[in-house]
Coordinates of C-alpha atoms in Angstrom, one line a residue:
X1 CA -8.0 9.4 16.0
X2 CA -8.6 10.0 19.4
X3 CA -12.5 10.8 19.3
X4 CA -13.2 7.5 17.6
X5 CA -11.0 5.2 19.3
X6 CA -12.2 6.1 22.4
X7 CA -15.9 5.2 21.6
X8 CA -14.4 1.9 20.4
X9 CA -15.3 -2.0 21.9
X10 CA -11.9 -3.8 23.2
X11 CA -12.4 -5.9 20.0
X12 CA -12.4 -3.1 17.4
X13 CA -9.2 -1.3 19.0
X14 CA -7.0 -5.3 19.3
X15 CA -8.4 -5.0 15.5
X16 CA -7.1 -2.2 14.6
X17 CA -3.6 -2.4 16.5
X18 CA -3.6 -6.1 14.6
X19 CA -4.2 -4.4 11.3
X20 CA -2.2 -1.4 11.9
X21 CA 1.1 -3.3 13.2
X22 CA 0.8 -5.7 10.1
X23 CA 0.5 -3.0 7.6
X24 CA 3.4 -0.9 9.2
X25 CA 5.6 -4.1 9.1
X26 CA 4.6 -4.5 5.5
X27 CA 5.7 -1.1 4.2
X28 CA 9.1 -1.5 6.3
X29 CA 9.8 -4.4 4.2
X30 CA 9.0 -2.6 0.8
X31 CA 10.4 0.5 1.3
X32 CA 13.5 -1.3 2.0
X33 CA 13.6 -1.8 -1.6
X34 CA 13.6 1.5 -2.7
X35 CA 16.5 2.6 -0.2
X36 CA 18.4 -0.1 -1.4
X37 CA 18.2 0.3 -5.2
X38 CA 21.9 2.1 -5.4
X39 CA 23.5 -0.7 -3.4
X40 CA 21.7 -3.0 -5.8
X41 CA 22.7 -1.7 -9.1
X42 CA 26.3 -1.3 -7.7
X43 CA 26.2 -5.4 -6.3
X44 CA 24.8 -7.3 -9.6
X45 CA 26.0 -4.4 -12.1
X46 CA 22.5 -3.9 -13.2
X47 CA 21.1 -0.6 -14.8
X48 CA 18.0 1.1 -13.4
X49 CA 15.8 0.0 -16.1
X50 CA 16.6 -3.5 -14.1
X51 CA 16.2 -2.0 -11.1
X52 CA 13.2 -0.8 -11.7
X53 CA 12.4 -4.6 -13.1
X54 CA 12.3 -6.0 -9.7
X55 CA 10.2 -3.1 -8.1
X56 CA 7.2 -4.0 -10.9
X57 CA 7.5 -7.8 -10.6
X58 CA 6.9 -7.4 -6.8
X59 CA 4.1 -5.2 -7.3
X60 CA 2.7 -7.7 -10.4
X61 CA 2.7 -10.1 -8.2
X62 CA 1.0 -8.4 -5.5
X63 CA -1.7 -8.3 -7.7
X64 CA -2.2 -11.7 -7.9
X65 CA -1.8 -11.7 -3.9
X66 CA -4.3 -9.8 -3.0
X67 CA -6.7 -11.3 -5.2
X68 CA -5.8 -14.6 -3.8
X69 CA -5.6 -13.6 -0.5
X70 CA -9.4 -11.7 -0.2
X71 CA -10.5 -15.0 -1.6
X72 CA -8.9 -16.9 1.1
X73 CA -10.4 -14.4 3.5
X74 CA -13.8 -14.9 2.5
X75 CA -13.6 -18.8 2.0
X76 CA -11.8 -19.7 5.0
X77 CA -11.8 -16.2 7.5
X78 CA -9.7 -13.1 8.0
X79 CA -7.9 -13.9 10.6
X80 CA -6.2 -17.4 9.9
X81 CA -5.2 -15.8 6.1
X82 CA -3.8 -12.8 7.7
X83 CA -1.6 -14.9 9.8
X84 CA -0.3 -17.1 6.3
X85 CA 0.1 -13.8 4.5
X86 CA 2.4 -12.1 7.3
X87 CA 4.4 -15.2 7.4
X88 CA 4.7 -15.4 3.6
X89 CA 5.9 -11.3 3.3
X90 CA 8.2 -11.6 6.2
X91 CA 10.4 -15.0 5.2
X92 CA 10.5 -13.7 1.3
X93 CA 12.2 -10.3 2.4
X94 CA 14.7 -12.0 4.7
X95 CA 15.5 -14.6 2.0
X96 CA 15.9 -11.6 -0.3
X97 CA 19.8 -10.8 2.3
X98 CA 20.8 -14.3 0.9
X99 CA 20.3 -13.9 -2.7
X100 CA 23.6 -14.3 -4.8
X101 CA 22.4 -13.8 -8.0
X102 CA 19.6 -10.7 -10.0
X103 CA 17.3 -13.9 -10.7
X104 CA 17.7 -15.3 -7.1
X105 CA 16.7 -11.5 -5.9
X106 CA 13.9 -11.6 -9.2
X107 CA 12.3 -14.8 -7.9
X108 CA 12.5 -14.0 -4.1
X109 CA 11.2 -10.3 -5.1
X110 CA 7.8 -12.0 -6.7
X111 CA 7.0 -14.6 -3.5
X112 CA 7.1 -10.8 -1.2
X113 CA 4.6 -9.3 -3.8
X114 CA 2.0 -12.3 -3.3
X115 CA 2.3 -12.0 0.5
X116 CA 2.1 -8.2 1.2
X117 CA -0.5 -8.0 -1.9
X118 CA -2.8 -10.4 0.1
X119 CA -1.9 -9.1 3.9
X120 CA -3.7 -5.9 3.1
X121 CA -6.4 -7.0 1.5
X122 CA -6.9 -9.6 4.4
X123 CA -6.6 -6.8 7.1
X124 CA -8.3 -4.3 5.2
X125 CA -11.5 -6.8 4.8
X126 CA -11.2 -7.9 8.5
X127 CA -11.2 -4.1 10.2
X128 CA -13.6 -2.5 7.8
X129 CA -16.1 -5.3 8.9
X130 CA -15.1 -5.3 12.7
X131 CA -15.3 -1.5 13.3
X132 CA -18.9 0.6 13.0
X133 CA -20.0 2.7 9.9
X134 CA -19.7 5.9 11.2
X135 CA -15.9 5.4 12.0
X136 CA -15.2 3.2 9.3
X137 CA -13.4 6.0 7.3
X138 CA -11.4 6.9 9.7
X139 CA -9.9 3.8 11.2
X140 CA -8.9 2.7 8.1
X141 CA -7.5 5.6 7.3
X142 CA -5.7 5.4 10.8
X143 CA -4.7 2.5 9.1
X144 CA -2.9 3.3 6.2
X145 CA -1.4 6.1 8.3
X146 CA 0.9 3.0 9.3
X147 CA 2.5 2.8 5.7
X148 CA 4.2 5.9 6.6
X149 CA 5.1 4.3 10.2
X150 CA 7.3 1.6 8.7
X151 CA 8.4 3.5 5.7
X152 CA 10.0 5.8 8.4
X153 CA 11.2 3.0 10.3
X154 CA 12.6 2.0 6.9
X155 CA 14.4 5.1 5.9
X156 CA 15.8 5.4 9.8
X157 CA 17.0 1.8 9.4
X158 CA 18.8 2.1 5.6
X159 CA 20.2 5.4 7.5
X160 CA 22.1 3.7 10.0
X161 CA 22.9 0.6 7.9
X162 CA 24.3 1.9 5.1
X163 CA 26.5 4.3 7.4
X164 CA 28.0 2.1 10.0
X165 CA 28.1 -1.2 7.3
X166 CA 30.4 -1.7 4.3
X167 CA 27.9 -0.9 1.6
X168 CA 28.4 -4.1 -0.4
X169 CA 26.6 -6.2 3.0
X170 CA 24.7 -3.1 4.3
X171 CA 21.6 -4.1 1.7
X172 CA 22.1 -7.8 2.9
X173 CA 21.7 -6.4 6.8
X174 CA 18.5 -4.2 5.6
X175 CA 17.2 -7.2 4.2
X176 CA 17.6 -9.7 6.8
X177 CA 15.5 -6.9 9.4
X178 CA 12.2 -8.1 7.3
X179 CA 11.8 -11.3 9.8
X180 CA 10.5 -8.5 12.0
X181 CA 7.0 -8.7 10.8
X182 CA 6.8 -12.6 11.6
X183 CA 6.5 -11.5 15.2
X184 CA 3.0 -10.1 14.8
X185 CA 1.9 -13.4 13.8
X186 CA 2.2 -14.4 17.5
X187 CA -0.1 -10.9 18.3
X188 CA -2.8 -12.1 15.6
X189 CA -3.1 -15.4 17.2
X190 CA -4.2 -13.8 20.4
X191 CA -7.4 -11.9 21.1
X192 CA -8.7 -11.3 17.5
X193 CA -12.6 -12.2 17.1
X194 CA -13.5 -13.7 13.2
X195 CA -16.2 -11.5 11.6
X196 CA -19.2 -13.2 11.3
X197 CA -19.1 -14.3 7.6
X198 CA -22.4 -15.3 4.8
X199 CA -22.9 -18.8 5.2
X200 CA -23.0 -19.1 1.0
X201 CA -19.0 -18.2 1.3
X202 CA -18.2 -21.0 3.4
X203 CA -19.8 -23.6 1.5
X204 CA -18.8 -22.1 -1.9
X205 CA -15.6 -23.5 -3.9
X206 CA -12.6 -21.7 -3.6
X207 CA -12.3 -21.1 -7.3
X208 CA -16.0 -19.6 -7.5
X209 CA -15.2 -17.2 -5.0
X210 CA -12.4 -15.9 -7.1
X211 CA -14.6 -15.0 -10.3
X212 CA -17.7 -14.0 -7.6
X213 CA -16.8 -10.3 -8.4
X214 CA -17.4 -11.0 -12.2
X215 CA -21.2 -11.3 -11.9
X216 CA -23.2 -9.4 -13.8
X217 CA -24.1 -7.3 -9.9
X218 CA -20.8 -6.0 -9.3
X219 CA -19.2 -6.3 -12.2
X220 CA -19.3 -2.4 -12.9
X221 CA -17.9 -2.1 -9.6
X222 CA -15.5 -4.4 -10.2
X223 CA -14.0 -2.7 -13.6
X224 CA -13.9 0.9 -12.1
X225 CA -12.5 -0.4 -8.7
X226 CA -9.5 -2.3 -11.1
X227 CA -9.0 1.6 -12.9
X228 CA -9.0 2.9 -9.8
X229 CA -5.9 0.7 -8.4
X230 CA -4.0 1.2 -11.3
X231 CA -4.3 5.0 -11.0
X232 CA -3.2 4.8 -7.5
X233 CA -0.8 2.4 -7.4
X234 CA 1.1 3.7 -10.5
X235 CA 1.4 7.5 -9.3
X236 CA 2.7 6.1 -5.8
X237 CA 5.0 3.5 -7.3
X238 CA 6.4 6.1 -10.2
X239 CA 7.1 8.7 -7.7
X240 CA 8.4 6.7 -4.4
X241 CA 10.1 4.1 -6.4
X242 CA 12.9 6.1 -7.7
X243 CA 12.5 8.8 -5.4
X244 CA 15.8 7.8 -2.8
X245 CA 17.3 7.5 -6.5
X246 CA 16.3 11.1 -7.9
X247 CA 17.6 13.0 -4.6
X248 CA 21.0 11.3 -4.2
X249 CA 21.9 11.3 -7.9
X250 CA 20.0 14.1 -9.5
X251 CA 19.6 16.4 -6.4
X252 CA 23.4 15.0 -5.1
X253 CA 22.1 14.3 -1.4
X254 CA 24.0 12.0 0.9
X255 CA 22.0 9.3 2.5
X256 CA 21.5 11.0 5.7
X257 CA 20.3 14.4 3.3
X258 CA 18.2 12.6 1.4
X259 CA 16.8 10.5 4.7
X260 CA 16.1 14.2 5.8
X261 CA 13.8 15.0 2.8
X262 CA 12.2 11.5 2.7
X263 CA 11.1 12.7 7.1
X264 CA 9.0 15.2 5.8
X265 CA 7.4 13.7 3.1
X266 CA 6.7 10.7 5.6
X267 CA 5.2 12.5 8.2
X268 CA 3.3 14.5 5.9
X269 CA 2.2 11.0 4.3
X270 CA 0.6 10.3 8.3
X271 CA -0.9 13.4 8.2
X272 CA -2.5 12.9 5.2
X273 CA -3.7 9.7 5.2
X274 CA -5.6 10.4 9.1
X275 CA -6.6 13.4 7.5
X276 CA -8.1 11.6 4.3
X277 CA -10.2 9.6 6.9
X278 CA -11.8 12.5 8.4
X279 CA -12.9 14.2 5.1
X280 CA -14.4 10.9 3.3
X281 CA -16.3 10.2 6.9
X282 CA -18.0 13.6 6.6
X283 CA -18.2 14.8 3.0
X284 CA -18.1 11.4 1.4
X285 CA -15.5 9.6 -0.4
X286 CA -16.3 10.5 -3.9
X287 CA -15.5 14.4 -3.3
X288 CA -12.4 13.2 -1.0
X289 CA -10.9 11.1 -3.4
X290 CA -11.4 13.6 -6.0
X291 CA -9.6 16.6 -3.9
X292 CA -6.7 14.7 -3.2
X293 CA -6.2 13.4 -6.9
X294 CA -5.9 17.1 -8.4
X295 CA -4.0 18.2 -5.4
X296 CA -1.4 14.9 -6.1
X297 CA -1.0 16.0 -9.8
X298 CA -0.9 20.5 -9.2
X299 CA 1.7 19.3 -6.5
X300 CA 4.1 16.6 -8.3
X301 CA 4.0 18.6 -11.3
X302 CA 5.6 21.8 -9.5
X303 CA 7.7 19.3 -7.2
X304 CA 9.8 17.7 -10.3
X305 CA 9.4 20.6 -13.0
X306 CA 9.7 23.6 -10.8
X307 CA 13.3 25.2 -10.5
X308 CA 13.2 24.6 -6.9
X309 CA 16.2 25.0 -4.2
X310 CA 17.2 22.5 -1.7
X311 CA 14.9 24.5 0.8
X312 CA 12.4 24.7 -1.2
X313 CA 11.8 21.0 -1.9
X314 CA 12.2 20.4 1.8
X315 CA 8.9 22.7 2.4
X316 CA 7.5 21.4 -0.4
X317 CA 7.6 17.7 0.5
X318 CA 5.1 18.4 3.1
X319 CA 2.4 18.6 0.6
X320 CA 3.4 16.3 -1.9
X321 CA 3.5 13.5 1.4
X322 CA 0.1 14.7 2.4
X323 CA -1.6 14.5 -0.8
X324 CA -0.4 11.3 -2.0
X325 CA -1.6 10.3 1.3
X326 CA -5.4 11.1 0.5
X327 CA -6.1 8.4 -2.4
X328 CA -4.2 5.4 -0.5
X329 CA -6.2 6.2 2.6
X330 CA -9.5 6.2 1.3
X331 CA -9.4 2.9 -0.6
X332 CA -10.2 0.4 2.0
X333 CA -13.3 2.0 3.2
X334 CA -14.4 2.4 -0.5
X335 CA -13.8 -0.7 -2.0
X336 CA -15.4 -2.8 1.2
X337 CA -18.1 -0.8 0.8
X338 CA -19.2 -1.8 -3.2
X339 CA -19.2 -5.4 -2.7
X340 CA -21.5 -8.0 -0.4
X341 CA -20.0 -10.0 2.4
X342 CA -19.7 -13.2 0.1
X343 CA -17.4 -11.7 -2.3
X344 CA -15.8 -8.1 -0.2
X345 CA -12.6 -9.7 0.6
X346 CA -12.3 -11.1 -3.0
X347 CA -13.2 -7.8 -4.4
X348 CA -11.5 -5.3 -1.8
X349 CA -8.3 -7.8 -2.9
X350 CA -9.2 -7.6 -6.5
X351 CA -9.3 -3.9 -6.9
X352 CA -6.7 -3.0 -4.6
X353 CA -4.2 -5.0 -6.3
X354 CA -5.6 -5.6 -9.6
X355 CA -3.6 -2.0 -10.6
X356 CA -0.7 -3.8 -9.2
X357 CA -0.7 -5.5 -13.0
X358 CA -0.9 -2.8 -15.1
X359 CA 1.0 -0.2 -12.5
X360 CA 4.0 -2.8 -12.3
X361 CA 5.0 -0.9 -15.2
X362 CA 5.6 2.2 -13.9
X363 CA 8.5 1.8 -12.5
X364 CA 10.3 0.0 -15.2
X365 CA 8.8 2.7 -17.6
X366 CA 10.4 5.9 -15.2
X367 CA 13.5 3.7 -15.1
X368 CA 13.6 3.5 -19.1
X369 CA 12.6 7.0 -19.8
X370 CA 14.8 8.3 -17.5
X371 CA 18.0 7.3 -19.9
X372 CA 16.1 9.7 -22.8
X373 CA 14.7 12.4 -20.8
X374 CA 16.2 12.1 -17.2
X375 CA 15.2 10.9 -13.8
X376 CA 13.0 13.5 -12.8
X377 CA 10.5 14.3 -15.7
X378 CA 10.1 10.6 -16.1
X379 CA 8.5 10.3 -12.6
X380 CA 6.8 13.5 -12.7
X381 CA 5.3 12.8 -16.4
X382 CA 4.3 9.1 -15.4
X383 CA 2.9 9.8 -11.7
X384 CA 0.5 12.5 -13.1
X385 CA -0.7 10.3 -15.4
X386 CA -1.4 7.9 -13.3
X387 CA -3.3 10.2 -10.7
X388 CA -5.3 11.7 -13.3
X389 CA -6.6 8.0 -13.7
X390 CA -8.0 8.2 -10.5
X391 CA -9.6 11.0 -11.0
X392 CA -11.7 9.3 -13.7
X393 CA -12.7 6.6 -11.9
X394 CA -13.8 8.0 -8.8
X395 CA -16.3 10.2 -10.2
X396 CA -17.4 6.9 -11.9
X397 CA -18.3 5.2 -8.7
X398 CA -21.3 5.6 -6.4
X399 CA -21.1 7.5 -3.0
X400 CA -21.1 4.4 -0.6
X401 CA -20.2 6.4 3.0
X402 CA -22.0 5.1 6.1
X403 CA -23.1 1.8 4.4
X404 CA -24.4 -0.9 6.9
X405 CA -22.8 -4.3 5.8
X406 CA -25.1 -7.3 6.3
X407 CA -23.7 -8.8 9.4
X408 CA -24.1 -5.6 11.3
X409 CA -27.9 -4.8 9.8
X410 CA -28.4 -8.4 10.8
X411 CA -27.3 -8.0 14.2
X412 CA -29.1 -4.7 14.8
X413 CA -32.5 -6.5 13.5

């Protein structure tokens, strides 16, 4: 990161530490979720199939968040909908340490979807179009590279929780930590510039900016950006959903054994993701994505199926962090980069999330299978499937790297 950064104006590096907080603080509230899903069965006497219920209606409605929220971003700027959409992730997930009842936890589960669905695209949008061509890949993958910052902080945090608090108000406590995020609204506020945005967007109603990225011109992009989300989304949420799940009850880990496999798979995820950055900067992001896709499936394939020791799947979680990393990572650059300024944020939002929808699913589908063929062939089957998806798609889509958006060719003229 250091090479790129360094080379960056005072305005691209407040940019990225605005983007790169908000993102970290948004995966510390989700991956709460996941840590807590033993604690949650065990409190409303659900099953997993339920469990797995509430991780797909946050992620359906983070579909419609990120849709939503790009629009937002392109009608009324980046910075002020970045601001709402922090607020809106942050209250939901604290609200969530009040909830008495599965419903309660159902509803308050969906208003965290739209506001973490829509705080990416909004900070995606605003840093792709703040930071130069030639570095875009790997900021935002510097970027992503925080998901695995507060998933760490998350898995530290459940660690200490559930081990020093009674386990039927330890969930409650891990819960009520999401107001974190709300104190980054106070950093956004401060020294963040608005990217200069098409005049058409501001003068355009709010409703025809959300089917802008129907037209017949980036319509194409539009369909293979929405296969491409699903394919993403569903191999990440089939394999880190039930993942705490499958190595305290299948591989019989305590949570601080477990915590110590999830480390390595996190760091490895950090890795990966500045790694992913680097690659789609100089060989392109079609060939990047492409890599990283066949290396998810080869290595979640022998991760789940393979007669592996305890040891073994330590080592191996390296890898399987790292390439799950590389598809995430390169998303932001490549989806900002198919669609013009009056509709990117709309699109970005739209195929980012739009597998949200369909990928919801997943989780409820490894949750069902899992009572016929068992908890870990029902995330490997379903997280292969999903990455072969983007696989597809990717070699679908045009090679877009170095693309000069229209503010910044404007500027140069």
């Amino acid at each position: 990161m250091s090479n790129w950064y360094s080379e960056s104006s005072p305005l691209e590096r407040r940019t990225f530490w605005a983007s790169f907080g908000g993102w970290a603080l948004d995966a510390l509230d989700v991956q709460m979720f996941g840590l807590a899903i033993p604690a949650l069965i065990a409190a409303f006497g659900i099953s997993k199939a339920d469990a797995g219920l509430l991780g797909s209606v946050t992620l359906f409605f983070g579909a419609f968040g990120g849709w939503l929220g790009g629009a937002l971003g392109d009608r009324f700027g980046r910075v002020k909908a970045l601001q709402i959409t922090v607020a809106t992730f942050a209250l939901a997930t604290f609200a969530c340490a009040f909830a008495m009842t599965y419903t309660q936890l159902l509803i308050l589960k969906a208003v965290q979807g739209l506001g973490f669905g829509a705080e990416w695209a909004c900070g995606a949008v605003l840093m792709a179009e703040i930071i130069r061509p030639e570095h875009r890949g790997k900021a935002l993958g510097s970027v992503q590279s925080a998901w695995a910052v507060g998933w760490g902080a998350a898995v530290l945090l459940s660690a200490l929780v559930f081990t020093y608090a009674p386990t039927e108000i330890a969930w409650r406590l891990l819960f009520a930590l999401g107001l974190l995020p709300a104190l980054l609204i106070i950093f956004i506020r401060r020294g963040l510039k608005e990217p200069p945005r098409a005049i058409a967007s501001e003068k355009t109603p709010f409703l025809a900016t959300l089917s802008g990225i129907f037209h017949r011109d980036v319509l194409r992009a539009t369909l293979i950006g929405g296969l491409f989300g699903i394919g993403a989304h569903g191999g990440y949420a089939a394999l880190t959903t039930f993942l705490p799940t499958y190595l305290r009850e299948v591989r019989h880990l305590s949570v601080l054994g477990s915590s110590g496999y999830l480390a390595v798979i996190i760091v490895a995820f950090f890795c990966g993701c500045l790694a992913s950055g680097i690659i789609s900067d100089r060989i392109g992001r079609r060939v990047n994505v492409a890599f990283f896709a066949c290396a998810c499936i080869i290595t979640v394939l022998i991760y789940i199926f393979a007669p592996l020791t305890d040891g073994e799947m330590l080592v191996l979680g390296f890898p399987l962090g790292f390439f799950s990393a590389g598809i995430p990572a390169s998303m932001a650059a490549l989806f900002s980069e198919l669609y013009p300024a009056g509709v990117r944020g709309t699109g970005v939002g739209f195929c980012y999330n739009f597998g949200r929808i369909v990928s919801a699913a997943f989780p409820f589908l490894v949750g069902f299978l899992s009572d016929h063929i068992g908890l870990g062939p029902a995330i490997g089957i379903d997280a292969a499937f999903a990455y072969s998806l983007v696989l597809i798609a990717v070699l679908l889509l045009p090679e877009t790297r170095g693309k000069v958006f229209e503010q910044a060719a404007a500027t140069r003229a």
